[in-house]
Amino acid sequence: MFRPRVIPCLLLKHLGLVKTVKFKDPTYIGDPINAVKIFNELEADELAFLDITASKENRLIDIELVKRIGKEAFMPFAVGGGIKSIEEVKRILGSGAEKIIINTNSVNDPELVNKAAEYSGNQSVVVSIDVKKNLFGKYQMFTKSGTQKTSIDPVEHAKKMEQAGAGEILINSIDKDGTMTGYDVNLIRQIADNVTIPVIAIGGAGTFEHFREAVDEGHASAVAAGSMFVFHGPRRAVLINYPTEKELEKIFN
């Protein structure tokens, strides 16, 4: 039976693990290497790491941290944060990451996606798209960790990135980030129905049922979450967690 991948997405601010709500107010929650060790024990499908201030600060995610993650992680992992050249793509993949995630510079330099795909293969290139609704309910795409509004249509950008060589699209709802109230299923479906490559849903997961909705109604190929895997209970106590294989099979059965 096909089971969609379930991916903890861990946000970094420099060397610390943080969590945001609607891309704001990053709260420190611990050491990323410790989280990797726990996810190893819990047998997570794969991991994603995003440095949320790298693009705004015009720098690359810390390569030494990527190397440390690579030495610890038993599962495949993807890395994003300020990637703006093929040399940086090579450095990240050479440090142990299986995939690179490009967001801001998929807009600023679409050719980077093509170069990365030519170098490492489509399967190693993920394009992340951050989307927020405006006052009229229209989806608008943002870059630089949700701080820079664009006039680009998210669906058209996803199609363009597939043509450029992206192997996956990570679609993120800024409005839903950290709320644990459920994904923006309509947004996910709009993207998934217009590309042929896998679409990973992120932004808003709070229950197993949300995973099922993203796949069944949103047509996502995989689901990712942050808060759900690092918090526990109504007071949001920090507790790294991940569903068992039996629980996952039950979710998607």
mmCIF file of C-alpha atoms in Angstrom:
data_model
loop_
_atom_site.group_PDB
_atom_site.id
_atom_site.type_symbol
_atom_site.label_atom_id
_atom_site.label_comp_id
_atom_site.label_asym_id
_atom_site.label_seq_id
_atom_site.Cartn_x
_atom_site.Cartn_y
_atom_site.Cartn_z
ATOM 1 C CA MET A 1 0.000 0.000 0.000
ATOM 2 C CA PHE A 2 1.255 3.462 -0.912
ATOM 3 C CA ARG A 3 1.748 5.633 2.144
ATOM 4 C CA PRO A 4 2.474 9.348 1.750
ATOM 5 C CA ARG A 5 5.653 10.574 3.379
ATOM 6 C CA VAL A 6 5.268 12.422 6.674
ATOM 7 C CA ILE A 7 8.031 14.993 7.138
ATOM 8 C CA PRO A 8 8.976 17.023 10.227
ATOM 9 C CA CYS A 9 9.966 20.497 9.012
ATOM 10 C CA LEU A 10 12.354 22.144 11.456
ATOM 11 C CA LEU A 11 12.899 25.890 11.377
ATOM 12 C CA LEU A 12 16.302 27.320 12.171
ATOM 13 C CA LYS A 13 17.347 30.784 13.217
ATOM 14 C CA HIS A 14 21.109 30.599 12.829
ATOM 15 C CA LEU A 15 22.043 27.531 14.952
ATOM 16 C CA GLY A 16 18.887 27.257 17.066
ATOM 17 C CA LEU A 17 15.634 25.431 16.475
ATOM 18 C CA VAL A 18 12.649 27.806 16.493
ATOM 19 C CA LYS A 19 8.936 27.780 15.745
ATOM 20 C CA THR A 20 6.827 30.569 14.306
ATOM 21 C CA VAL A 21 3.150 31.424 14.059
ATOM 22 C CA LYS A 22 2.152 32.930 10.706
ATOM 23 C CA PHE A 23 5.881 33.404 10.014
ATOM 24 C CA LYS A 24 6.239 35.733 13.020
ATOM 25 C CA ASP A 25 7.618 35.657 16.573
ATOM 26 C CA PRO A 26 10.169 32.826 16.305
ATOM 27 C CA THR A 27 10.320 31.021 19.648
ATOM 28 C CA TYR A 28 13.455 29.089 20.581
ATOM 29 C CA ILE A 29 12.647 25.450 21.250
ATOM 30 C CA GLY A 30 16.012 23.714 21.425
ATOM 31 C CA ASP A 31 19.052 22.235 19.745
ATOM 32 C CA PRO A 32 18.516 20.887 16.213
ATOM 33 C CA ILE A 33 20.983 18.029 16.651
ATOM 34 C CA ASN A 34 19.101 16.778 19.694
ATOM 35 C CA ALA A 35 15.894 16.850 17.636
ATOM 36 C CA VAL A 36 17.583 14.834 14.874
ATOM 37 C CA LYS A 37 18.632 12.173 17.388
ATOM 38 C CA ILE A 38 15.053 11.850 18.649
ATOM 39 C CA PHE A 39 13.615 11.671 15.135
ATOM 40 C CA ASN A 40 16.156 8.924 14.410
ATOM 41 C CA GLU A 41 14.728 6.891 17.284
ATOM 42 C CA LEU A 42 11.168 7.621 16.147
ATOM 43 C CA GLU A 43 12.070 6.561 12.570
ATOM 44 C CA ALA A 44 10.814 9.651 10.740
ATOM 45 C CA ASP A 45 10.485 9.262 6.955
ATOM 46 C CA GLU A 46 12.703 12.258 6.241
ATOM 47 C CA LEU A 47 13.440 15.727 7.629
ATOM 48 C CA ALA A 48 13.479 19.264 6.247
ATOM 49 C CA PHE A 49 15.504 22.150 7.681
ATOM 50 C CA LEU A 50 14.783 25.770 6.768
ATOM 51 C CA ASP A 51 16.883 28.689 8.008
ATOM 52 C CA ILE A 52 14.186 31.354 8.201
ATOM 53 C CA THR A 53 16.458 34.411 8.359
ATOM 54 C CA ALA A 54 19.143 33.413 5.831
ATOM 55 C CA SER A 55 17.587 35.088 2.771
ATOM 56 C CA LYS A 56 16.681 38.248 4.673
ATOM 57 C CA GLU A 57 20.249 38.462 5.976
ATOM 58 C CA ASN A 58 21.738 37.643 2.558
ATOM 59 C CA ARG A 59 23.646 34.596 3.818
ATOM 60 C CA LEU A 60 23.632 30.836 3.449
ATOM 61 C CA ILE A 61 22.457 28.353 6.062
ATOM 62 C CA ASP A 62 25.390 27.362 8.294
ATOM 63 C CA ILE A 63 27.314 24.635 6.432
ATOM 64 C CA GLU A 64 28.949 23.259 9.584
ATOM 65 C CA LEU A 65 25.481 22.677 11.031
ATOM 66 C CA VAL A 66 24.444 20.868 7.847
ATOM 67 C CA LYS A 67 27.512 18.630 8.212
ATOM 68 C CA ARG A 68 26.592 17.889 11.838
ATOM 69 C CA ILE A 69 23.060 17.002 10.794
ATOM 70 C CA GLY A 70 24.454 14.792 8.030
ATOM 71 C CA LYS A 71 26.563 12.856 10.522
ATOM 72 C CA GLU A 72 23.606 12.296 12.868
ATOM 73 C CA ALA A 73 20.586 11.772 10.602
ATOM 74 C CA PHE A 74 19.645 8.206 9.706
ATOM 75 C CA MET A 75 16.979 9.414 7.282
ATOM 76 C CA PRO A 76 17.158 11.602 4.138
ATOM 77 C CA PHE A 77 16.992 15.322 4.809
ATOM 78 C CA ALA A 78 16.476 18.509 2.808
ATOM 79 C CA VAL A 79 18.036 21.885 3.518
ATOM 80 C CA GLY A 80 16.972 25.414 2.599
ATOM 81 C CA GLY A 81 18.025 28.904 3.531
ATOM 82 C CA GLY A 82 19.634 31.572 1.375
ATOM 83 C CA ILE A 83 20.770 29.289 -1.475
ATOM 84 C CA LYS A 84 21.659 31.538 -4.396
ATOM 85 C CA SER A 85 24.338 29.780 -6.473
ATOM 86 C CA ILE A 86 25.184 26.361 -7.867
ATOM 87 C CA GLU A 87 28.367 26.427 -5.768
ATOM 88 C CA GLU A 88 26.228 26.668 -2.629
ATOM 89 C CA VAL A 89 24.034 23.826 -3.877
ATOM 90 C CA LYS A 90 27.168 21.695 -4.256
ATOM 91 C CA ARG A 91 28.383 22.629 -0.761
ATOM 92 C CA ILE A 92 25.082 21.650 0.867
ATOM 93 C CA LEU A 93 24.741 18.361 -0.995
ATOM 94 C CA GLY A 94 28.406 17.654 -0.307
ATOM 95 C CA SER A 95 27.729 18.147 3.406
ATOM 96 C CA GLY A 96 25.276 15.249 3.603
ATOM 97 C CA ALA A 97 21.906 16.647 2.541
ATOM 98 C CA GLU A 98 19.928 14.642 -0.031
ATOM 99 C CA LYS A 99 17.882 17.625 -1.221
ATOM 100 C CA ILE A 100 18.122 21.388 -1.422
ATOM 101 C CA ILE A 101 15.131 23.696 -0.953
ATOM 102 C CA ILE A 102 15.033 26.918 -2.958
ATOM 103 C CA ASN A 103 12.472 29.625 -2.232
ATOM 104 C CA THR A 104 13.425 33.286 -2.695
ATOM 105 C CA ASN A 105 15.957 32.636 -5.429
ATOM 106 C CA SER A 106 13.557 30.505 -7.441
ATOM 107 C CA VAL A 107 12.006 33.926 -8.125
ATOM 108 C CA ASN A 108 15.153 36.041 -8.305
ATOM 109 C CA ASP A 109 17.108 33.516 -10.382
ATOM 110 C CA PRO A 110 14.900 30.757 -11.882
ATOM 111 C CA GLU A 111 17.925 29.468 -13.807
ATOM 112 C CA LEU A 112 19.356 28.327 -10.455
ATOM 113 C CA VAL A 113 16.672 25.647 -10.269
ATOM 114 C CA ASN A 114 17.646 24.410 -13.713
ATOM 115 C CA LYS A 115 21.359 24.370 -12.857
ATOM 116 C CA ALA A 116 20.706 22.526 -9.593
ATOM 117 C CA ALA A 117 18.596 19.908 -11.384
ATOM 118 C CA GLU A 118 21.259 19.422 -14.036
ATOM 119 C CA TYR A 119 23.898 18.961 -11.345
ATOM 120 C CA SER A 120 22.096 16.700 -8.889
ATOM 121 C CA GLY A 121 18.978 15.429 -10.690
ATOM 122 C CA ASN A 122 15.389 16.613 -10.335
ATOM 123 C CA GLN A 123 14.796 14.405 -7.294
ATOM 124 C CA SER A 124 17.216 16.536 -5.243
ATOM 125 C CA VAL A 125 15.589 19.889 -5.989
ATOM 126 C CA VAL A 126 12.624 21.175 -3.991
ATOM 127 C CA VAL A 127 11.056 24.564 -4.666
ATOM 128 C CA SER A 128 9.263 26.079 -1.696
ATOM 129 C CA ILE A 129 6.378 28.491 -2.281
ATOM 130 C CA ASP A 130 5.035 30.682 0.537
ATOM 131 C CA VAL A 131 1.503 31.956 0.035
ATOM 132 C CA LYS A 132 -0.841 34.289 1.901
ATOM 133 C CA LYS A 133 -4.384 35.454 1.162
ATOM 134 C CA ASN A 134 -4.981 39.163 0.624
ATOM 135 C CA LEU A 135 -8.041 41.090 1.862
ATOM 136 C CA PHE A 136 -10.023 39.855 -1.136
ATOM 137 C CA GLY A 137 -9.148 36.203 -0.558
ATOM 138 C CA LYS A 138 -6.725 36.001 -3.471
ATOM 139 C CA TYR A 139 -3.563 33.975 -3.018
ATOM 140 C CA GLN A 140 -0.369 36.009 -3.128
ATOM 141 C CA MET A 141 3.158 34.637 -3.193
ATOM 142 C CA PHE A 142 5.819 35.965 -0.813
ATOM 143 C CA THR A 143 9.585 35.595 -0.636
ATOM 144 C CA LYS A 144 12.246 36.298 2.010
ATOM 145 C CA SER A 145 10.418 34.365 4.738
ATOM 146 C CA GLY A 146 7.099 36.005 4.053
ATOM 147 C CA THR A 147 8.375 39.594 4.197
ATOM 148 C CA GLN A 148 8.433 40.455 0.492
ATOM 149 C CA LYS A 149 5.201 40.390 -1.494
ATOM 150 C CA THR A 150 5.323 39.485 -5.162
ATOM 151 C CA SER A 151 2.830 39.777 -8.001
ATOM 152 C CA ILE A 152 3.511 36.176 -9.048
ATOM 153 C CA ASP A 153 0.658 33.693 -9.220
ATOM 154 C CA PRO A 154 1.566 30.652 -7.074
ATOM 155 C CA VAL A 155 0.114 28.133 -9.531
ATOM 156 C CA GLU A 156 1.963 29.647 -12.474
ATOM 157 C CA HIS A 157 5.191 29.695 -10.476
ATOM 158 C CA ALA A 158 4.784 26.028 -9.552
ATOM 159 C CA LYS A 159 4.286 25.132 -13.223
ATOM 160 C CA LYS A 160 7.311 27.199 -14.213
ATOM 161 C CA MET A 161 9.452 25.524 -11.550
ATOM 162 C CA GLU A 162 8.430 22.069 -12.739
ATOM 163 C CA GLN A 163 9.542 23.032 -16.240
ATOM 164 C CA ALA A 164 12.806 24.394 -14.812
ATOM 165 C CA GLY A 165 13.601 21.032 -13.268
ATOM 166 C CA ALA A 166 12.200 21.017 -9.735
ATOM 167 C CA GLY A 167 11.435 17.516 -8.494
ATOM 168 C CA GLU A 168 9.014 18.568 -5.766
ATOM 169 C CA ILE A 169 6.979 21.590 -4.685
ATOM 170 C CA LEU A 170 6.679 22.488 -0.993
ATOM 171 C CA ILE A 171 3.543 24.624 -0.669
ATOM 172 C CA ASN A 172 3.226 26.626 2.536
ATOM 173 C CA SER A 173 0.327 28.726 3.811
ATOM 174 C CA ILE A 174 1.599 31.712 5.799
ATOM 175 C CA ASP A 175 -1.897 32.215 7.244
ATOM 176 C CA LYS A 176 -1.909 28.670 8.609
ATOM 177 C CA ASP A 177 1.705 28.425 9.812
ATOM 178 C CA GLY A 178 1.920 27.363 13.445
ATOM 179 C CA THR A 179 -1.843 27.560 14.035
ATOM 180 C CA MET A 180 -2.404 23.766 14.084
ATOM 181 C CA THR A 181 -5.926 24.376 12.713
ATOM 182 C CA GLY A 182 -5.501 22.418 9.486
ATOM 183 C CA TYR A 183 -3.906 22.932 6.092
ATOM 184 C CA ASP A 184 -5.222 25.280 3.416
ATOM 185 C CA VAL A 185 -6.542 22.346 1.405
ATOM 186 C CA ASN A 186 -7.797 24.522 -1.451
ATOM 187 C CA LEU A 187 -4.345 26.035 -1.947
ATOM 188 C CA ILE A 188 -2.693 22.615 -1.910
ATOM 189 C CA ARG A 189 -5.164 21.239 -4.440
ATOM 190 C CA GLN A 190 -4.677 24.194 -6.796
ATOM 191 C CA ILE A 191 -0.961 23.491 -6.910
ATOM 192 C CA ALA A 192 -1.185 19.680 -6.997
ATOM 193 C CA ASP A 193 -3.727 19.653 -9.810
ATOM 194 C CA ASN A 194 -1.535 21.815 -12.031
ATOM 195 C CA VAL A 195 1.797 20.010 -11.797
ATOM 196 C CA THR A 196 2.832 16.399 -12.292
ATOM 197 C CA ILE A 197 5.652 16.369 -9.710
ATOM 198 C CA PRO A 198 5.005 15.558 -6.027
ATOM 199 C CA VAL A 199 3.542 18.327 -3.877
ATOM 200 C CA ILE A 200 4.364 18.499 -0.166
ATOM 201 C CA ALA A 201 1.760 20.252 1.995
ATOM 202 C CA ILE A 202 2.887 22.338 4.947
ATOM 203 C CA GLY A 203 1.354 24.970 7.207
ATOM 204 C CA GLY A 204 -1.332 24.273 9.787
ATOM 205 C CA ALA A 205 -1.205 20.565 10.636
ATOM 206 C CA GLY A 206 -2.437 19.805 14.137
ATOM 207 C CA THR A 207 -4.032 16.345 13.920
ATOM 208 C CA PHE A 208 -3.666 13.122 11.976
ATOM 209 C CA GLU A 209 -6.942 13.952 10.251
ATOM 210 C CA HIS A 210 -5.311 17.050 8.767
ATOM 211 C CA PHE A 211 -2.742 14.782 7.103
ATOM 212 C CA ARG A 212 -5.511 12.737 5.542
ATOM 213 C CA GLU A 213 -7.336 15.863 4.313
ATOM 214 C CA ALA A 214 -4.191 17.207 2.635
ATOM 215 C CA VAL A 215 -3.780 13.935 0.741
ATOM 216 C CA ASP A 216 -7.409 13.008 0.025
ATOM 217 C CA GLU A 217 -8.834 16.485 -0.614
ATOM 218 C CA GLY A 218 -5.700 18.469 -1.423
ATOM 219 C CA HIS A 219 -4.123 15.739 -3.571
ATOM 220 C CA ALA A 220 -0.776 16.199 -1.802
ATOM 221 C CA SER A 221 1.861 13.513 -2.315
ATOM 222 C CA ALA A 222 3.415 14.121 1.111
ATOM 223 C CA VAL A 223 2.690 16.097 4.259
ATOM 224 C CA ALA A 224 5.005 18.153 6.442
ATOM 225 C CA ALA A 225 4.505 19.774 9.819
ATOM 226 C CA GLY A 226 6.407 21.715 12.443
ATOM 227 C CA SER A 227 4.406 22.539 15.571
ATOM 228 C CA MET A 228 2.697 19.159 15.617
ATOM 229 C CA PHE A 229 6.058 17.408 15.936
ATOM 230 C CA VAL A 230 7.675 19.704 18.495
ATOM 231 C CA PHE A 231 4.817 20.705 20.809
ATOM 232 C CA HIS A 232 2.508 18.748 23.058
ATOM 233 C CA GLY A 233 -0.748 19.744 24.734
ATOM 234 C CA PRO A 234 -2.682 23.033 24.906
ATOM 235 C CA ARG A 235 0.224 24.812 26.615
ATOM 236 C CA ARG A 236 2.539 23.884 23.748
ATOM 237 C CA ALA A 237 5.146 22.193 25.926
ATOM 238 C CA VAL A 238 8.198 21.256 23.865
ATOM 239 C CA LEU A 239 8.116 17.530 23.156
ATOM 240 C CA ILE A 240 9.621 16.013 20.007
ATOM 241 C CA ASN A 241 7.180 13.399 18.712
ATOM 242 C CA TYR A 242 6.263 11.446 15.583
ATOM 243 C CA PRO A 243 3.543 8.882 14.790
ATOM 244 C CA THR A 244 4.346 5.179 14.802
ATOM 245 C CA GLU A 245 4.216 3.160 11.594
ATOM 246 C CA LYS A 246 0.936 1.600 12.731
ATOM 247 C CA GLU A 247 -0.544 5.040 13.329
ATOM 248 C CA LEU A 248 0.613 6.191 9.911
ATOM 249 C CA GLU A 249 -0.901 3.179 8.181
ATOM 250 C CA LYS A 250 -4.176 3.844 9.994
ATOM 251 C CA ILE A 251 -4.184 7.514 8.958
ATOM 252 C CA PHE A 252 -3.866 6.770 5.260
ATOM 253 C CA ASN A 253 -5.729 3.460 5.087
#
